[in-house]
PDB file of C-alpha atoms in Angstrom:
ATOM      1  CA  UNK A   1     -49.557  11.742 -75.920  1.00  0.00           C
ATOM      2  CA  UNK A   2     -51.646  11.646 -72.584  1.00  0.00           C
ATOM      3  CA  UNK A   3     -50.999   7.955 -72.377  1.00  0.00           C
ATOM      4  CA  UNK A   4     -47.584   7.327 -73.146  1.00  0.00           C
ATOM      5  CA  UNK A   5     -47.178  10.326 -69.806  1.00  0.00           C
ATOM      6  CA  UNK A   6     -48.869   7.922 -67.711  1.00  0.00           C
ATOM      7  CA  UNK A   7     -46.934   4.931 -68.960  1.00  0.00           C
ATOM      8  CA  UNK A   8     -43.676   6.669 -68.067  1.00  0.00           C
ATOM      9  CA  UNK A   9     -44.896   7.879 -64.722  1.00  0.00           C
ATOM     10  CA  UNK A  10     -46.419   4.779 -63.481  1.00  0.00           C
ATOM     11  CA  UNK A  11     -42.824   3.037 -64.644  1.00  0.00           C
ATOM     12  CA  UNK A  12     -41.163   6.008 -62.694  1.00  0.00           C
ATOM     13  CA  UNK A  13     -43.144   4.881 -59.934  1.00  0.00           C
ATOM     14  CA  UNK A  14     -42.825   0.992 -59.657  1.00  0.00           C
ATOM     15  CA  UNK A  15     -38.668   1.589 -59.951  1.00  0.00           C
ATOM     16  CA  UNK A  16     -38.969   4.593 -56.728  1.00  0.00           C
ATOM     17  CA  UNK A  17     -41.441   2.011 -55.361  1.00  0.00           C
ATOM     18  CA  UNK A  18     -39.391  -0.493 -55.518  1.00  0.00           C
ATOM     19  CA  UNK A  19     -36.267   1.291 -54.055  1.00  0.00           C
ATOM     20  CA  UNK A  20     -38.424   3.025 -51.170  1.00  0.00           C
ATOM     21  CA  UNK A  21     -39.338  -0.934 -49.763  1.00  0.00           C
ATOM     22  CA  UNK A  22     -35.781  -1.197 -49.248  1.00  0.00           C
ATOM     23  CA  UNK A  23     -35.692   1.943 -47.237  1.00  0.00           C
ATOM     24  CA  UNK A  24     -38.771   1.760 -45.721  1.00  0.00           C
ATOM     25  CA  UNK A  25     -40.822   4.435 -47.567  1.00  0.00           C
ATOM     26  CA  UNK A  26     -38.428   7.369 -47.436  1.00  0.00           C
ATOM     27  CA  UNK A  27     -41.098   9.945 -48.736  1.00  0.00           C
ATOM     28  CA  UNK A  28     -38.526  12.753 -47.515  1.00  0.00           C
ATOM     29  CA  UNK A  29     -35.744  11.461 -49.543  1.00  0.00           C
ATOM     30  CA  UNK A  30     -34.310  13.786 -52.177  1.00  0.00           C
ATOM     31  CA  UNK A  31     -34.715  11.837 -55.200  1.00  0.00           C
ATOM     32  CA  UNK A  32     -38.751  11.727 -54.327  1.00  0.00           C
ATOM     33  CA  UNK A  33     -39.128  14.928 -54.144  1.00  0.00           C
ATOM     34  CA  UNK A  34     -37.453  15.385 -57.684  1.00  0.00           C
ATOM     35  CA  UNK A  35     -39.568  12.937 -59.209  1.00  0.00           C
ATOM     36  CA  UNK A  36     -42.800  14.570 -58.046  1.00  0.00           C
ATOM     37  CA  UNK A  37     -41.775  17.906 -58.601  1.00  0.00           C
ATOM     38  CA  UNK A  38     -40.968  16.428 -62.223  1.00  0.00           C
ATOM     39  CA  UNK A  39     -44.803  14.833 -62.388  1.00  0.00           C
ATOM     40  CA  UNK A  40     -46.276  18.250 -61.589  1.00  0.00           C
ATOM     41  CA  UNK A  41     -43.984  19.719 -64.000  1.00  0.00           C
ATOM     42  CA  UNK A  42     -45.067  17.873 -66.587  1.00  0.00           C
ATOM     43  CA  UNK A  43     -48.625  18.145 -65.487  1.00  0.00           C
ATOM     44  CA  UNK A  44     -48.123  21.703 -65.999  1.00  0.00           C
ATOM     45  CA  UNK A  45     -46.963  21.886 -68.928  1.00  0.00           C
ATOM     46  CA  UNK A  46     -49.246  19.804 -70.626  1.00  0.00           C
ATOM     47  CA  UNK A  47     -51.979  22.214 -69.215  1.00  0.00           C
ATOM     48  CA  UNK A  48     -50.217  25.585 -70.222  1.00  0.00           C
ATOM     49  CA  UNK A  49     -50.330  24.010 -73.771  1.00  0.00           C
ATOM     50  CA  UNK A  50     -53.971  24.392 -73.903  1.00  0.00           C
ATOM     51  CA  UNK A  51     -54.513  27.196 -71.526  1.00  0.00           C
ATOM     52  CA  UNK A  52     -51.666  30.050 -72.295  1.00  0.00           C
ATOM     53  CA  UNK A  53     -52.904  32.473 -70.149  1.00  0.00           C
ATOM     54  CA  UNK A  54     -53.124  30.708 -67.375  1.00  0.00           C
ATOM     55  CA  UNK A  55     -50.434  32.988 -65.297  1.00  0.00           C
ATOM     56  CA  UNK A  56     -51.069  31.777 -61.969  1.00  0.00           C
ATOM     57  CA  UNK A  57     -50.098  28.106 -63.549  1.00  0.00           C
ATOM     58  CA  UNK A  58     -47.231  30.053 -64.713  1.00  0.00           C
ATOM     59  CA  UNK A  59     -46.292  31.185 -61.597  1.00  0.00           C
ATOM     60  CA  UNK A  60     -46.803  27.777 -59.838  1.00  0.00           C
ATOM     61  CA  UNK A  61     -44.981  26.638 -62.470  1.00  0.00           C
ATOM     62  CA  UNK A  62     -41.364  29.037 -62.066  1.00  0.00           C
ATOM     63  CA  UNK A  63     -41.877  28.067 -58.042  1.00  0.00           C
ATOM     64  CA  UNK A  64     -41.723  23.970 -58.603  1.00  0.00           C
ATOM     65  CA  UNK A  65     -39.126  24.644 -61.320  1.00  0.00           C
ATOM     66  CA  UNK A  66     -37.170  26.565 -58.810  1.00  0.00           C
ATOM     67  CA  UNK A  67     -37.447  24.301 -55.445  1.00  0.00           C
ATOM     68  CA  UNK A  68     -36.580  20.858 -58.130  1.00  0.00           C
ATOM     69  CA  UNK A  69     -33.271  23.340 -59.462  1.00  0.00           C
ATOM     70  CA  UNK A  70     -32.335  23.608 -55.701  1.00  0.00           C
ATOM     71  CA  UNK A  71     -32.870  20.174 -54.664  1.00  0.00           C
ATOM     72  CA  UNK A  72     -31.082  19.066 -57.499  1.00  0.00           C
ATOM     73  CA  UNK A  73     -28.249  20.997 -57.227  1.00  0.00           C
ATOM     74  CA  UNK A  74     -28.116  20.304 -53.291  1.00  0.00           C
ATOM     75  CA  UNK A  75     -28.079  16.237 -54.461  1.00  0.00           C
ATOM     76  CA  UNK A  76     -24.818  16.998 -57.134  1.00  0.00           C
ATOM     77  CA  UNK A  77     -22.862  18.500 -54.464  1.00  0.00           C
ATOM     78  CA  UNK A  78     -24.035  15.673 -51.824  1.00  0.00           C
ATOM     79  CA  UNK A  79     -23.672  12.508 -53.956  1.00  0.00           C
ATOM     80  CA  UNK A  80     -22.739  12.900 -57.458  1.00  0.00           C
ATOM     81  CA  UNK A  81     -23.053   9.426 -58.646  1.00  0.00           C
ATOM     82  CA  UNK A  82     -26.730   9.698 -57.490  1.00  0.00           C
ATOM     83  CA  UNK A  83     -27.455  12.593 -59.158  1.00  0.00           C
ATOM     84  CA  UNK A  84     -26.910  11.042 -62.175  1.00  0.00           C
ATOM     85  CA  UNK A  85     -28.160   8.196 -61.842  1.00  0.00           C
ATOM     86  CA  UNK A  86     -31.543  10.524 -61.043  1.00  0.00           C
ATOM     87  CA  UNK A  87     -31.275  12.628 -63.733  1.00  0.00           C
ATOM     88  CA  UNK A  88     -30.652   9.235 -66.399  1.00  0.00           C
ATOM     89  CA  UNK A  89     -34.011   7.960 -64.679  1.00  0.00           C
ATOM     90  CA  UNK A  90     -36.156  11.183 -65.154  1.00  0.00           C
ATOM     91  CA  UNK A  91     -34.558  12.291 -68.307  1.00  0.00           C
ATOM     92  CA  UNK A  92     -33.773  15.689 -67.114  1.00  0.00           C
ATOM     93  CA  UNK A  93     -31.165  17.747 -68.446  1.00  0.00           C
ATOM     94  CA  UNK A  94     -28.256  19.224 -66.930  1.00  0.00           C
ATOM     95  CA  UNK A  95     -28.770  22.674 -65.197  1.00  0.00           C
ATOM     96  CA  UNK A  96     -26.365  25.323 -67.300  1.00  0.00           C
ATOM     97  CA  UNK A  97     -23.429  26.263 -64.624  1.00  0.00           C
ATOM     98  CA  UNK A  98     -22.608  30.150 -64.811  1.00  0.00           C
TER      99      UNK A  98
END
C-alpha cells in the first residue's frame, strides 16, 4: 500500500515537473499548491489509520483540507478547463455545491 503511494506521487511529480520547466519553476502556482496539499493529505491519512487519536493530526488535517477546498474552488471559477484537468490528474473528487 505504502509503495504503490510513492509510485503515484513520484509520477505526480515528474508530470508537475515537467510542466514547471516550461514555466520556470512556478512553485506559487495554484495547481502546486493542490498537489502538495493532496501529498500531505494523504500522508495524513495514512497516519490517522494507525494512530486514531492523534487530534492534533486531526486538526492539521481539517486546516490543509480547508486551504486545498479554497484553492480549488478559487481555480474553478478562474479557469475551468484547468480545474479539471487538475482534479483528472490528482483523482480528487468534486466538492458538493450547496
Amino acid at each position: 500500500m505504502e509503495n504503490s503511494f510513492f509510485m503515484v506521487k513520484n509520477s505526480f511529480i515528474s508530470i508537475i515537473s515537467q510542466e514547471q520547466e516550461e514555466k520556470e519553476e512556478n512553485k506559487g502556482s495554484v495547481e502546486f499548491q493542490v498537489f502538495s496539499f493532496t501529498n500531505k493529505i494523504r500522508r495524513l491519512t495514512s497516519h490517522l489509520k494507525l494512530h486514531k487519536k492523534d487530534f492534533a493530526s486531526q486538526r492539521g488535517l481539517r486546516i490543509i483540507l480547508g486551504k486545498r477546498q479554497r484553492l480549488l474552488a478559487y481555480l474553478s471559477k478562474k479557469n475551468r478547463v484547468r480545474y479539471k484537468t487538475l482534479i483528472g490528474q490528482l483523482d480528487i473528487r468534486e466538492p458538493k455545491t450547496r
